[in-house]
C-alpha positions as a LaTeX table, in Angstrom:
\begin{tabular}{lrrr}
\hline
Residue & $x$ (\AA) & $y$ (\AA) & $z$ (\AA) \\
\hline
Unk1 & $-8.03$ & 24.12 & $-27.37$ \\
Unk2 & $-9.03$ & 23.05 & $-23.91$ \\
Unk3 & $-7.14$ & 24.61 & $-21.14$ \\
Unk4 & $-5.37$ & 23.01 & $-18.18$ \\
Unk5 & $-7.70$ & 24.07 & $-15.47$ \\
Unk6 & $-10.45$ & 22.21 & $-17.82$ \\
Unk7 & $-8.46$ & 18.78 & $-17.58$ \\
Unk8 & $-7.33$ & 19.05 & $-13.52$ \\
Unk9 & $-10.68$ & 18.08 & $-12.02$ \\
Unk10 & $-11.60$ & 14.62 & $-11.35$ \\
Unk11 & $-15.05$ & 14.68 & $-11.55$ \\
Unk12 & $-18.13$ & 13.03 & $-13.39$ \\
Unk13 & $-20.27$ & 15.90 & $-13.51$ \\
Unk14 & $-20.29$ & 19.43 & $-12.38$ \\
Unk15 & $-22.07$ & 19.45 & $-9.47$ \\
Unk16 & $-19.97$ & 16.53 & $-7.87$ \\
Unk17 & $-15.80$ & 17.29 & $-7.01$ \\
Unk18 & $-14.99$ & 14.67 & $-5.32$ \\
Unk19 & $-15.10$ & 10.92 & $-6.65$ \\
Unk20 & $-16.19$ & 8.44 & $-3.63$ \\
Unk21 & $-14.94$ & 5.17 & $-5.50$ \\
Unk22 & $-11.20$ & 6.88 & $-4.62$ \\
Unk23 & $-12.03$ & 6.77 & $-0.79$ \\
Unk24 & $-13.81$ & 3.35 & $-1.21$ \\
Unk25 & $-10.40$ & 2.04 & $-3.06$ \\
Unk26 & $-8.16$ & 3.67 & $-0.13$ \\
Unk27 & $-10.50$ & 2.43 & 2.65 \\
Unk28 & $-10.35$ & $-1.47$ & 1.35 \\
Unk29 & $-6.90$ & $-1.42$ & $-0.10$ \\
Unk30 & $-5.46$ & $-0.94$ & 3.70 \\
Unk31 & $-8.41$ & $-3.20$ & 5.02 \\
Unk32 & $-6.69$ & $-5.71$ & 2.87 \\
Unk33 & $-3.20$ & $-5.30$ & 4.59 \\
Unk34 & $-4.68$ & $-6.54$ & 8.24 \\
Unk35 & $-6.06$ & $-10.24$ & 6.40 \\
Unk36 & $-2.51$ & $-10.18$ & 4.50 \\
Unk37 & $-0.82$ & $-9.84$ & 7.73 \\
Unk38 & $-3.14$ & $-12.36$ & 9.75 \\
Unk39 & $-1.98$ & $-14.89$ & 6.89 \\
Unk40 & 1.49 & $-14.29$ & 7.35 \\
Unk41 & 1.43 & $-15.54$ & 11.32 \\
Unk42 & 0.14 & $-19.04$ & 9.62 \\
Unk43 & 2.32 & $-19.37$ & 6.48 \\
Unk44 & 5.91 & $-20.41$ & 6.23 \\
Unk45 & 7.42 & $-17.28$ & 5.27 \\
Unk46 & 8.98 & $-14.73$ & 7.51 \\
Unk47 & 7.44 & $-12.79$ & 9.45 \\
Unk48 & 7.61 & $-11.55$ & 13.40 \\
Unk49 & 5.42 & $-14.41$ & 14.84 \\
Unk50 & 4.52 & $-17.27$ & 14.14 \\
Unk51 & 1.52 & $-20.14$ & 14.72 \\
Unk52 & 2.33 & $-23.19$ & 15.86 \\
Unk53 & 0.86 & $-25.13$ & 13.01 \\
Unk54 & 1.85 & $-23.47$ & 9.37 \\
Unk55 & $-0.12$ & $-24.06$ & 6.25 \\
Unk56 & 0.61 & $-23.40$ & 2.25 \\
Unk57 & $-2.54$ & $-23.12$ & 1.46 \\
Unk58 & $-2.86$ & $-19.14$ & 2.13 \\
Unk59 & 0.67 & $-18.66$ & 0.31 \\
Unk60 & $-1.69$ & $-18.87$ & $-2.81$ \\
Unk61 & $-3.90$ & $-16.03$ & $-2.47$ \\
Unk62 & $-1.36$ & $-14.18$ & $-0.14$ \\
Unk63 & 0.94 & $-14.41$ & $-3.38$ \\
Unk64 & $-1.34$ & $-12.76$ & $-5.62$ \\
Unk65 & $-2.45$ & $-10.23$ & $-3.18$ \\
Unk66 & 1.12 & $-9.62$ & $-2.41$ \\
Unk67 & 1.73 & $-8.58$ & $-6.22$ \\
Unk68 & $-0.43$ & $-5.52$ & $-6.06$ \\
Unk69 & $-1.80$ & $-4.40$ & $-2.40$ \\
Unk70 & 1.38 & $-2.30$ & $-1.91$ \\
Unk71 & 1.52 & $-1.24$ & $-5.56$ \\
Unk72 & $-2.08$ & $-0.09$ & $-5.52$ \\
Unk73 & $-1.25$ & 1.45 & $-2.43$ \\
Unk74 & 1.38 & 4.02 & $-3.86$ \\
Unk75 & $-0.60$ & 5.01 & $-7.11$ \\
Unk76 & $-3.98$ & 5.86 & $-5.08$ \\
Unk77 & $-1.76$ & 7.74 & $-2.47$ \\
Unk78 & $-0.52$ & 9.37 & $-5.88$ \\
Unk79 & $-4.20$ & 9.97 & $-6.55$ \\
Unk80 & $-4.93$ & 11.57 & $-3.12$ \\
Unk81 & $-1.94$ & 14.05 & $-4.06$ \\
Unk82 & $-3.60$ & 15.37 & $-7.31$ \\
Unk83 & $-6.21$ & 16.71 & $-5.17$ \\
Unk84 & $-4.22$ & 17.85 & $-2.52$ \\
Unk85 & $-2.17$ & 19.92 & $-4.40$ \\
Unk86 & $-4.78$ & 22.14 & $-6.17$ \\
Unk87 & $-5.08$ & 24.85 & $-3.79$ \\
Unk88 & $-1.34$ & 24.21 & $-2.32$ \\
Unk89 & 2.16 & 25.84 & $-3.05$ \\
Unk90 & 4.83 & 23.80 & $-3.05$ \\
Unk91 & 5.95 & 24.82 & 0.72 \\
Unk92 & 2.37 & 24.41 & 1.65 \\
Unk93 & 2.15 & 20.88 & 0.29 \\
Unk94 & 5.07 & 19.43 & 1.92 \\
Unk95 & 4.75 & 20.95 & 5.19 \\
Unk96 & 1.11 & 19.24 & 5.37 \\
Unk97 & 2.48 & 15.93 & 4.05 \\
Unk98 & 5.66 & 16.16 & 6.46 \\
Unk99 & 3.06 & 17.07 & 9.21 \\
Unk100 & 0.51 & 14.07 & 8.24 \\
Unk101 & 3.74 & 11.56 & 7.85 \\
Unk102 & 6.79 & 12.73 & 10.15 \\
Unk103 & 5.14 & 12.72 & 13.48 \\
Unk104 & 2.79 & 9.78 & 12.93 \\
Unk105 & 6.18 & 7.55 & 11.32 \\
Unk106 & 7.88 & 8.86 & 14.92 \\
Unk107 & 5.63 & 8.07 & 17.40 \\
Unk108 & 4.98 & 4.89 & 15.49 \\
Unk109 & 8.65 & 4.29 & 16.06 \\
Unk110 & 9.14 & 4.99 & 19.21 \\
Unk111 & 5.25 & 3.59 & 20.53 \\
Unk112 & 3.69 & 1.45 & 17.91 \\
Unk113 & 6.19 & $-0.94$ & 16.83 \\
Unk114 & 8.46 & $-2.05$ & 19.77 \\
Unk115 & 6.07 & $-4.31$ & 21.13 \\
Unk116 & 6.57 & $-6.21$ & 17.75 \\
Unk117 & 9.74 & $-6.58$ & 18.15 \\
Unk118 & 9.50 & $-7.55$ & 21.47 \\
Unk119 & 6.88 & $-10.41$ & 21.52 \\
Unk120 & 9.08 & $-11.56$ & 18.44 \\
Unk121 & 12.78 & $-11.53$ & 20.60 \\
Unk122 & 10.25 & $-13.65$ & 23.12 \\
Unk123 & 9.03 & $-16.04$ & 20.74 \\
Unk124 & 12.36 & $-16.33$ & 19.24 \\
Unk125 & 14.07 & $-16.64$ & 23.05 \\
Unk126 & 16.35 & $-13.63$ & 22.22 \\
Unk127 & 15.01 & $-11.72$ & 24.85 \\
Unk128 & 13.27 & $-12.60$ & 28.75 \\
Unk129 & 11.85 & $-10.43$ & 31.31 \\
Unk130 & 9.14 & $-7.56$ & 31.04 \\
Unk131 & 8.22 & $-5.21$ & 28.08 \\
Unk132 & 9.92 & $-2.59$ & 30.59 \\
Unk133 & 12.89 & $-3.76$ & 30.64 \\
Unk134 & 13.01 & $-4.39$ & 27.17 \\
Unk135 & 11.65 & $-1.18$ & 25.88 \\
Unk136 & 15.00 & 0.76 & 26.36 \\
Unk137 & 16.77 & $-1.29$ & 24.25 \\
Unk138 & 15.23 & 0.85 & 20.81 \\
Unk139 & 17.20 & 3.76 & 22.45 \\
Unk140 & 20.60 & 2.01 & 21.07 \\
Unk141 & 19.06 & 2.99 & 17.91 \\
Unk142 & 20.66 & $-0.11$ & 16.41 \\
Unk143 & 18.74 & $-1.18$ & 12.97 \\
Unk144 & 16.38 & $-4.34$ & 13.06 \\
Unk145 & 16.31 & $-7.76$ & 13.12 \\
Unk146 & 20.54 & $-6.99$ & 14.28 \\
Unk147 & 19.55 & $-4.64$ & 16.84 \\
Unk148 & 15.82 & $-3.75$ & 17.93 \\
Unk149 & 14.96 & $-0.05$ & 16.77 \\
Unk150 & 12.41 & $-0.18$ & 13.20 \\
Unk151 & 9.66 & 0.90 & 11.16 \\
Unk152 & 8.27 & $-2.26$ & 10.63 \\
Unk153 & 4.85 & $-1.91$ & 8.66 \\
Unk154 & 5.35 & 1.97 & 8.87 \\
Unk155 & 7.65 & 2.12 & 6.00 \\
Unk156 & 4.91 & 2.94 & 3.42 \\
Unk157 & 4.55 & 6.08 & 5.21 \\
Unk158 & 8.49 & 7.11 & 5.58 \\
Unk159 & 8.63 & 6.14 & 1.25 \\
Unk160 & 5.53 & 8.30 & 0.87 \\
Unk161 & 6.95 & 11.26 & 2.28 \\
Unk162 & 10.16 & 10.67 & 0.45 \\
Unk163 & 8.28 & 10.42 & $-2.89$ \\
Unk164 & 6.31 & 13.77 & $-1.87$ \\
Unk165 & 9.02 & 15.30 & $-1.22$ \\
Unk166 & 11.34 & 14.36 & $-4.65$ \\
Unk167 & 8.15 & 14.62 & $-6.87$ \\
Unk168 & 7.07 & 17.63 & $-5.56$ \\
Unk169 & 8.69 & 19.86 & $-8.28$ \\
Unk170 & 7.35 & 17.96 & $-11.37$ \\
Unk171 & 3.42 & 18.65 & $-9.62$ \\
Unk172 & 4.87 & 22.27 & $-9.52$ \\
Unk173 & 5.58 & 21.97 & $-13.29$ \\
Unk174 & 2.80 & 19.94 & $-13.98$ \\
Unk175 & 0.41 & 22.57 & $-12.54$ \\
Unk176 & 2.00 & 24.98 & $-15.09$ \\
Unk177 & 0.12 & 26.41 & $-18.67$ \\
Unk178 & 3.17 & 25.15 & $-20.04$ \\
Unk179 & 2.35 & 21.17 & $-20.03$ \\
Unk180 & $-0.70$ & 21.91 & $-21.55$ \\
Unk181 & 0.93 & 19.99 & $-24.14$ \\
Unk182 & 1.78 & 16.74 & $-21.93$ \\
Unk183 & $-1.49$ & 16.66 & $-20.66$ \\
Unk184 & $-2.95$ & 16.41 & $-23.89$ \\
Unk185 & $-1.13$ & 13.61 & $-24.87$ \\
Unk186 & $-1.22$ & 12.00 & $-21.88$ \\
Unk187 & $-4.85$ & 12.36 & $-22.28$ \\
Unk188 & $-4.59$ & 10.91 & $-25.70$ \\
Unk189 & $-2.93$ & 7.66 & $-24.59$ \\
Unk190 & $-4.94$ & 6.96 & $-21.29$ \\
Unk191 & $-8.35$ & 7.54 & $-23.29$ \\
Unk192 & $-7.44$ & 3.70 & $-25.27$ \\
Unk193 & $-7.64$ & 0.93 & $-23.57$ \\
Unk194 & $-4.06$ & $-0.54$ & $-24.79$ \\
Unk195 & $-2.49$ & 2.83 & $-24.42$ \\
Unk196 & $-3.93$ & 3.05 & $-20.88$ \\
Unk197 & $-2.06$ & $-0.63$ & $-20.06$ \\
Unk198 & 1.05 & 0.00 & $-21.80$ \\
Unk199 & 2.05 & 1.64 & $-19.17$ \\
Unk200 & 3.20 & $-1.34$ & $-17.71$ \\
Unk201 & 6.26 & $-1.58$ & $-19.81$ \\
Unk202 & 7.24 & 1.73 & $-17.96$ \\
Unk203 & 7.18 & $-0.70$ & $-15.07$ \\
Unk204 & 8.28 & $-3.49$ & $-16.45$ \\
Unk205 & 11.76 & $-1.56$ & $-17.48$ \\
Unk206 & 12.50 & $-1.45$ & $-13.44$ \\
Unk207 & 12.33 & $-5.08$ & $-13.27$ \\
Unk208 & 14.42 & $-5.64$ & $-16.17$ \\
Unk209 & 17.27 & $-3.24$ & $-14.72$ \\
Unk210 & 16.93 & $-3.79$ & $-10.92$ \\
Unk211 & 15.08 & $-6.54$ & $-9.83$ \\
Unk212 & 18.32 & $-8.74$ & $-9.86$ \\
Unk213 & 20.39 & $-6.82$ & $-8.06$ \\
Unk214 & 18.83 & $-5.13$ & $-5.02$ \\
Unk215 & 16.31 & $-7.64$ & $-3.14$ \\
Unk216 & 16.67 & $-6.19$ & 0.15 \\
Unk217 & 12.97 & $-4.40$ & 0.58 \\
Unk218 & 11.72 & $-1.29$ & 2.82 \\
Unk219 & 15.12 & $-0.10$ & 4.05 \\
Unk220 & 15.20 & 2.81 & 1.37 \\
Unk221 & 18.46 & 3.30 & 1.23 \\
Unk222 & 19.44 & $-0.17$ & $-0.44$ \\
Unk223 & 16.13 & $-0.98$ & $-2.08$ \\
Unk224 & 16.08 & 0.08 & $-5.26$ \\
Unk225 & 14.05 & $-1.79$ & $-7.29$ \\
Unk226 & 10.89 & $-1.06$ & $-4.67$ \\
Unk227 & 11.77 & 2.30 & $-4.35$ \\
Unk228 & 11.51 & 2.57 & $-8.22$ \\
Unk229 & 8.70 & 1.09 & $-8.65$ \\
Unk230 & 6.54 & 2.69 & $-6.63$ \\
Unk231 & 7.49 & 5.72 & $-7.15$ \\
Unk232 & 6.62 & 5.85 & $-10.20$ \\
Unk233 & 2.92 & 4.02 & $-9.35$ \\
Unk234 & 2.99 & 7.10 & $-7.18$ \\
Unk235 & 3.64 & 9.27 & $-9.98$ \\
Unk236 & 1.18 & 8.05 & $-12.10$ \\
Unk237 & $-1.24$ & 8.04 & $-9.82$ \\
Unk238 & $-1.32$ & 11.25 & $-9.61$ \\
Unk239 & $-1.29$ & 11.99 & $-13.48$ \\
Unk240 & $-4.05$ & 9.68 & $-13.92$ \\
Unk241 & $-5.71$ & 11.49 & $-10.83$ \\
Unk242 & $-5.94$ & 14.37 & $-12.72$ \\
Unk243 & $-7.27$ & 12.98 & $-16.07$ \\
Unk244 & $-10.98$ & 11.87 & $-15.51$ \\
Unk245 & $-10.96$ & 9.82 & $-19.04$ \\
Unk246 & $-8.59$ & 7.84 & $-17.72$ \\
Unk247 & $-11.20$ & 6.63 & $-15.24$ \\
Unk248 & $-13.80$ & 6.29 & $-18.02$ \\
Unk249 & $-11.12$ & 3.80 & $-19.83$ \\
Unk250 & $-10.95$ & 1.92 & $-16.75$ \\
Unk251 & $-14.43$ & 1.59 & $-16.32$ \\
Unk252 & $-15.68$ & 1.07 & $-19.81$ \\
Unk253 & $-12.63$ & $-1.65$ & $-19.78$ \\
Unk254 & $-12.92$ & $-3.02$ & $-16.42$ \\
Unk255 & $-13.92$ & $-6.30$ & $-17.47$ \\
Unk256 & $-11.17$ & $-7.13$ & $-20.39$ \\
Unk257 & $-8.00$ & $-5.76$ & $-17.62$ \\
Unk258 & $-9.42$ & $-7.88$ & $-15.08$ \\
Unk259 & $-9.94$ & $-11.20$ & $-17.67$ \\
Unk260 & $-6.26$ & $-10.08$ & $-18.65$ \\
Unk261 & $-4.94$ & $-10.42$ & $-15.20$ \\
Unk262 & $-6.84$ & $-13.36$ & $-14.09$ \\
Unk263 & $-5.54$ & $-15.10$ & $-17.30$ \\
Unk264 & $-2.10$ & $-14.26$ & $-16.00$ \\
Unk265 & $-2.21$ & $-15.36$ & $-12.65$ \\
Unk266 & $-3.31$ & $-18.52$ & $-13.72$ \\
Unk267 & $-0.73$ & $-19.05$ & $-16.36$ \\
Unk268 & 2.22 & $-18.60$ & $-13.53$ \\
Unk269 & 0.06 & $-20.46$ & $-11.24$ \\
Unk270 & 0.19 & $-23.82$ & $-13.59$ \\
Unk271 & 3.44 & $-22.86$ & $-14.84$ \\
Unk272 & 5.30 & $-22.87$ & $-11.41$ \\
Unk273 & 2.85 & $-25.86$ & $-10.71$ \\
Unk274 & 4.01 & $-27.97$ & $-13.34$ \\
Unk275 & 7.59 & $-26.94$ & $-14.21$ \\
Unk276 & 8.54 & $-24.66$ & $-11.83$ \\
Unk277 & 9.46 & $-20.65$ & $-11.17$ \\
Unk278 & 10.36 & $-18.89$ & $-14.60$ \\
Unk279 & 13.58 & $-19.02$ & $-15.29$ \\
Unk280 & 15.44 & $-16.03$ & $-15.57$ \\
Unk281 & 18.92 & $-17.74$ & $-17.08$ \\
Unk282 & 18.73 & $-15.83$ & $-20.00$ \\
Unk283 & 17.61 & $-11.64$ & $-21.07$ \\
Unk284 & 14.99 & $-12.87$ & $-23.04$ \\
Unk285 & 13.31 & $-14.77$ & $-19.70$ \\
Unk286 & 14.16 & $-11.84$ & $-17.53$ \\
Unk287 & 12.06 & $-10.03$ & $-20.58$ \\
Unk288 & 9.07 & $-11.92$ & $-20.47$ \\
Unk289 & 9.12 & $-12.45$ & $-16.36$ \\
Unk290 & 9.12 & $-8.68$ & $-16.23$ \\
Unk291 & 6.44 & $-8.12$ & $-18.66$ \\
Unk292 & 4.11 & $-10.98$ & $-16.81$ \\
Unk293 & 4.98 & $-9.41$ & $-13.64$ \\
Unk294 & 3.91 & $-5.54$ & $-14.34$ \\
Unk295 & 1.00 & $-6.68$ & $-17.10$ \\
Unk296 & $-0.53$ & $-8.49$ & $-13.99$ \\
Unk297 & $-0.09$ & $-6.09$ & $-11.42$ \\
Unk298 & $-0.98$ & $-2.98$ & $-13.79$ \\
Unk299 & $-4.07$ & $-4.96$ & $-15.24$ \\
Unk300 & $-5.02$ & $-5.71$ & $-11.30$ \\
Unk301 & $-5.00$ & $-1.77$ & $-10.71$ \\
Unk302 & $-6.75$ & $-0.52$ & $-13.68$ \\
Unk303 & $-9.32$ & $-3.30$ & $-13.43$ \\
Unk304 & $-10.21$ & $-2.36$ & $-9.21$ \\
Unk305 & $-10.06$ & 1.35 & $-10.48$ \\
Unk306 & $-12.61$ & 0.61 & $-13.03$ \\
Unk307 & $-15.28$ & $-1.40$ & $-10.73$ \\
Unk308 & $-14.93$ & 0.37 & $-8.15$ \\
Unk309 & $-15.79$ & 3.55 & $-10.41$ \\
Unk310 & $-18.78$ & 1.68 & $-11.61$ \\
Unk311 & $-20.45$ & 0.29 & $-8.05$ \\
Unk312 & $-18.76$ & 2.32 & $-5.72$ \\
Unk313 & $-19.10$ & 6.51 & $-6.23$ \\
Unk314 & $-21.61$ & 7.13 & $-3.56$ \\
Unk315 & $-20.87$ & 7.61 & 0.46 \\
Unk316 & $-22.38$ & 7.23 & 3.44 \\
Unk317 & $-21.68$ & 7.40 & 6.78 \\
Unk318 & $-19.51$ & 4.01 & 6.88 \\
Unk319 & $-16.95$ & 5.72 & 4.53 \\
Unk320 & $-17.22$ & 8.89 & 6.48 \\
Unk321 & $-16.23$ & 7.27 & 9.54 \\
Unk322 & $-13.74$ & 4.67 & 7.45 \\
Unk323 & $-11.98$ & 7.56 & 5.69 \\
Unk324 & $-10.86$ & 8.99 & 8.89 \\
Unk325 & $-10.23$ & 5.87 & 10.39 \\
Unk326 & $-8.24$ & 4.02 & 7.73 \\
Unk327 & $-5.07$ & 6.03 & 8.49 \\
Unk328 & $-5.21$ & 5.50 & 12.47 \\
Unk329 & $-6.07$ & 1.72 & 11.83 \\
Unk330 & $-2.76$ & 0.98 & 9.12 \\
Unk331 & $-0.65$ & 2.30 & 12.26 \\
Unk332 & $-2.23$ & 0.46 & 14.86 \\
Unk333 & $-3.23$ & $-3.00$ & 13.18 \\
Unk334 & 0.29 & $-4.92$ & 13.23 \\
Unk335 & 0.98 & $-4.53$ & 16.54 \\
Unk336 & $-2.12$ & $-5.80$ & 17.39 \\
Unk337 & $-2.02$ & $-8.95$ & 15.26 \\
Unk338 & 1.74 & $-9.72$ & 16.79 \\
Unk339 & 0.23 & $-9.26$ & 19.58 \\
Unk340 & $-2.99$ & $-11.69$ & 19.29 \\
Unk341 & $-0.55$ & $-13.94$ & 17.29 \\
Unk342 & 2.23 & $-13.97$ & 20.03 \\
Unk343 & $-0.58$ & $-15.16$ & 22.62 \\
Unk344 & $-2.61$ & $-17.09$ & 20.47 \\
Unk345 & 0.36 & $-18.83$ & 18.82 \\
Unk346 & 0.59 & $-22.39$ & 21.07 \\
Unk347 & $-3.24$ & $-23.05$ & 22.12 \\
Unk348 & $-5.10$ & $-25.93$ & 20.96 \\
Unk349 & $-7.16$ & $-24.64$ & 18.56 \\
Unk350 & $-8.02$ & $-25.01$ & 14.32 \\
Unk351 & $-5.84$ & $-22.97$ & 12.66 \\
Unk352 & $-8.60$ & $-22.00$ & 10.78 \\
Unk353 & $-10.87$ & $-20.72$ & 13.99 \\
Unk354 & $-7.29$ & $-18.95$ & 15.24 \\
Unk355 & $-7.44$ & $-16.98$ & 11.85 \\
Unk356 & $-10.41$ & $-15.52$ & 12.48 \\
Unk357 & $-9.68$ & $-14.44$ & 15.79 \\
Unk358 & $-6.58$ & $-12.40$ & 15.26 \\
Unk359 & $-8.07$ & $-11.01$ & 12.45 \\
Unk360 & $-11.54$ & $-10.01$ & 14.32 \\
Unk361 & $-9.96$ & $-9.03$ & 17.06 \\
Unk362 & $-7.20$ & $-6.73$ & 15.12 \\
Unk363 & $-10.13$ & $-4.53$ & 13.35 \\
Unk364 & $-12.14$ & $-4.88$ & 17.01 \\
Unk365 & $-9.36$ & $-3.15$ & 18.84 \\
Unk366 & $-8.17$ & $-1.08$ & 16.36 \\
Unk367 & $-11.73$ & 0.65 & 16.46 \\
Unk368 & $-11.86$ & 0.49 & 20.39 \\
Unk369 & $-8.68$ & 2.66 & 20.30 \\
Unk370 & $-9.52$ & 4.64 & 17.63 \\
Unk371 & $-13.22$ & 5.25 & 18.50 \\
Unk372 & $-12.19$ & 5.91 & 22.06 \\
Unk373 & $-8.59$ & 7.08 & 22.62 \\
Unk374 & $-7.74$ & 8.82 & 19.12 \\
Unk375 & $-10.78$ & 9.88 & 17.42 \\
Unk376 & $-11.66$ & 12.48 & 20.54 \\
Unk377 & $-8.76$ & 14.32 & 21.69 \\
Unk378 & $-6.64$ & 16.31 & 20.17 \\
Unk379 & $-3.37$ & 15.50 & 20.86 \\
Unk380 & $-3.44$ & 11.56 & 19.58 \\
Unk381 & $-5.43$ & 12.49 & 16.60 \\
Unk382 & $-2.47$ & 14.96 & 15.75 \\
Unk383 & 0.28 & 12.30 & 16.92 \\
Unk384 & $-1.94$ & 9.79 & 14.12 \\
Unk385 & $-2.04$ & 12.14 & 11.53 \\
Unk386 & $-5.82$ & 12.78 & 11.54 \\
Unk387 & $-6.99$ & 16.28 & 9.79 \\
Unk388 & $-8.56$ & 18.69 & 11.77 \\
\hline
\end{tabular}
C-alpha cells in the first residue's frame, strides 16, 4: 500500500523537488492581468479610467481571458500552498501567509491604490485640486466608489488570506495517515482524463445555486458566488498540487482539454452572435449555462497546466528574477496603468499605438521600482511581501 509521504511530493523524478512549469504558470498568469487591465481603459465596460475613443473589439478576447485568469489564479495559489505547508504547522503556516498578505494588502491600501481613485474622481470631475489634498480623504474610511477608501486590484490577496486561513484545518487533516484513504481515491479519479474534468460539475453546482443571486464581486462579505468558487479552485489546487499524476493526466491530455475548451468558446461565441446570451428563463438553461461555464474554464486550466508541464519545467535566470518579481509587480501595475491611462486618455493618438504604451510603460516602471526601490532594501521588500 503506498504511504502518504510517497504521494505528497510533486516531482518528476527524484533528484528534482520542485516543478518549474508551476513558477512559469504563476509568473504569466499575473503577466496576463497588466494586458487585461490595459484593455479595460479602451473597452466600454467599467473600469477607473477611461480612453477617449472605446472599441469592442478587445471585449472578445478580454471575455475569454476574463473566464479563467482569476480562476487560474486561485487554484495555482492553491498549488503554491501544497508546498508551503510541508515543513509548516498550522500556526507556522498562517503567520507566514498573514505576514506575506496582511502588510502588503495594508500598505497597498493606504499607498498603492489611492492614486486610482484619485485620477478616477478627476476624470470623473468628482474631485479638483492636488493629490495632497485629496489623499486624506481615504482616512474617512468610507467604502468605494460611495466614499474613496479600497482595495481595488488587491482583493485577490485579502480572499487569499481568507481562504488560508478557513482551509487551513482540512491541510492539517489532509497531512494526516488517516486520509490515506482520500488520497487514494483522489488519486484514482485525477489519473483519467474524464475523472480529472469532472471536476467541473463541483464548480458548476456554485453557479447553479449562487450565481443568480449575489453579483456584487470582490467585496467578500456580499459576494458569494466568487467567494465560492474560488475557494474551492483554491482547494483543489492544492489537492492536485500534491498528486503528481494529476499533472501527468494533464499533460498526456493537454491537447483534447484544450480542443474541448476552444470548441466551447466558440459555441457561445456564435451563439450570443447569432441569437443572443443563453437564456437562463428556465432550471434546465441555468443547467446547461453552468455546465458551459465551468467545462470551459476547468478545461482552460487543466489544458495550461498540461503545456506548460510539457515545454516549460526548466529555469533560468528570467524566472529567477520573475518569481520574485511577480508579487511586487501585481501590487504595483494598476496604479501605474490608471496612471498612464489618466494622462494618456485625451491625446491624439491610435488607440492602438496608446495600447501599447500604457502597457510598455506599466511592466517598464513596475521593474524600475522594483529593480531599484524594492528589490534592495529591506524594509519595502518586507512592506511587498518579498521572502527573505
Amino acid at each position: 500500500m503506498k504511504t502518504l509521504e510517497k504521494q505528497q511530493p510533486l516531482s518528476t523524478s527524484s533528484s528534482q523537488t520542485r516543478q518549474y512549469y508551476i513558477d512559469w504558470i504563476r509568473v504569466l498568469a499575473f503577466g496576463i492581468l497588466i494586458f487585461f487591465h490595459t484593455g479595460m481603459f479602451f473597452v466600454y465596460w467599467g473600469w477607473h479610467v477611461k480612453n477617449n475613443e472605446l472599441t469592442e473589439v478587445l471585449e472578445i478576447p478580454m471575455e475569454w481571458l476574463h473566464l479563467w485568469r482569476l480562476p487560474l489564479l486561485f487554484f495555482i495559489s492553491g498549488v503554491g500552498v501544497s508546498f508551503a505547508m510541508k515543513s509548516k504547522t498550522a500556526g507556522a503556516f498562517i503567520a507566514e501567509r498573514s505576514k506575506r498578505l496582511l502588510i502588503p494588502l495594508l500598505f497597498g491600501v493606504l499607498v498603492i491604490v489611492p492614486p486610482q481613485v484619485y485620477f478616477e474622481r478627476l476624470q470623473r470631475h468628482q474631485f479638483e485640486g492636488s493629490y495632497w489634498a485629496f489623499y486624506p480623504k481615504i482616512f474617512e474610511f468610507q467604502a468605494y466608489p460611495d466614499g474613496n477608501t479600497s482595495w481595488h486590484h488587491l482583493w485577490f490577496i485579502a480572499y487569499l488570506w481568507v481562504f488560508s486561513v478557513i482551509a487551513t484545518p482540512l491541510f492539517v487533516l489532509l497531512k494526516n495517515r488517516n486520509s490515506e484513504g482520500f488520497w487514494q481515491f483522489f488519486q484514482k479519479i485525477v489519473s483519467q482524463p474524464l475523472g480529472l474534468l469532472l471536476w467541473a460539475v463541483v464548480l458548476a453546482s456554485a453557479y447553479w445555486f449562487l450565481h443568480a443571486d449575489w453579483p456584487v464581486f470582490q467585496n467578500l462579505v456580499s459576494d458569494w458566488y466568487n467567494f465560492t468558487v474560488s475557494i474551492m479552485l483554491f482547494v483543489l489546487g492544492y489537492l492536485i498540487g500534491k498528486t503528481p499524476i494529476a499533472w501527468n493526466t494533464m499533460e498526456k491530455h493537454r491537447r483534447s482539454y484544450a480542443v474541448l475548451s476552444l470548441f466551447i468558446v466558440a459555441f457561445r461565441f456564435s451563439y450570443d452572435t447569432l441569437f443572443g446570451s443563453i437564456p437562463e428563463d428556465t432550471i434546465w438553461m441555468t443547467i446547461v449555462n453552468g455546465l458551459l461555464t465551468m467545462v470551459s474554464l476547468w478545461s482552460t486550466i487543466l489544458a495550461i497546466g498540461g503545456y506548460a508541464k510539457h515545454y516549460l519545467n526548466f529555469t533560468n535566470q528570467a524566472l529567477q528574477y520573475s518569481n520574485q518579481a511577480v508579487y511586487p509587480f501585481y501590487i504595483l501595475h494598476q496604479t501605474i496603468t490608471v496612471a498612464l491611462g489618466f494622462y494618456l486618455a485625451d491625446v491624439s493618438l491610435n488607440l492602438w499605438i496608446k495600447y501599447i504604451l500604457i502597457a510598455a510603460g506599466t511592466f517598464g516602471i513596475s521593474w524600475l521600482i522594483y529593480h531599484y526601490l524594492i528589490r534592495p532594501f529591506r524594509l519595502t521588500s518586507f512592506l511587498f511581501g518579498l521572502k527573505k
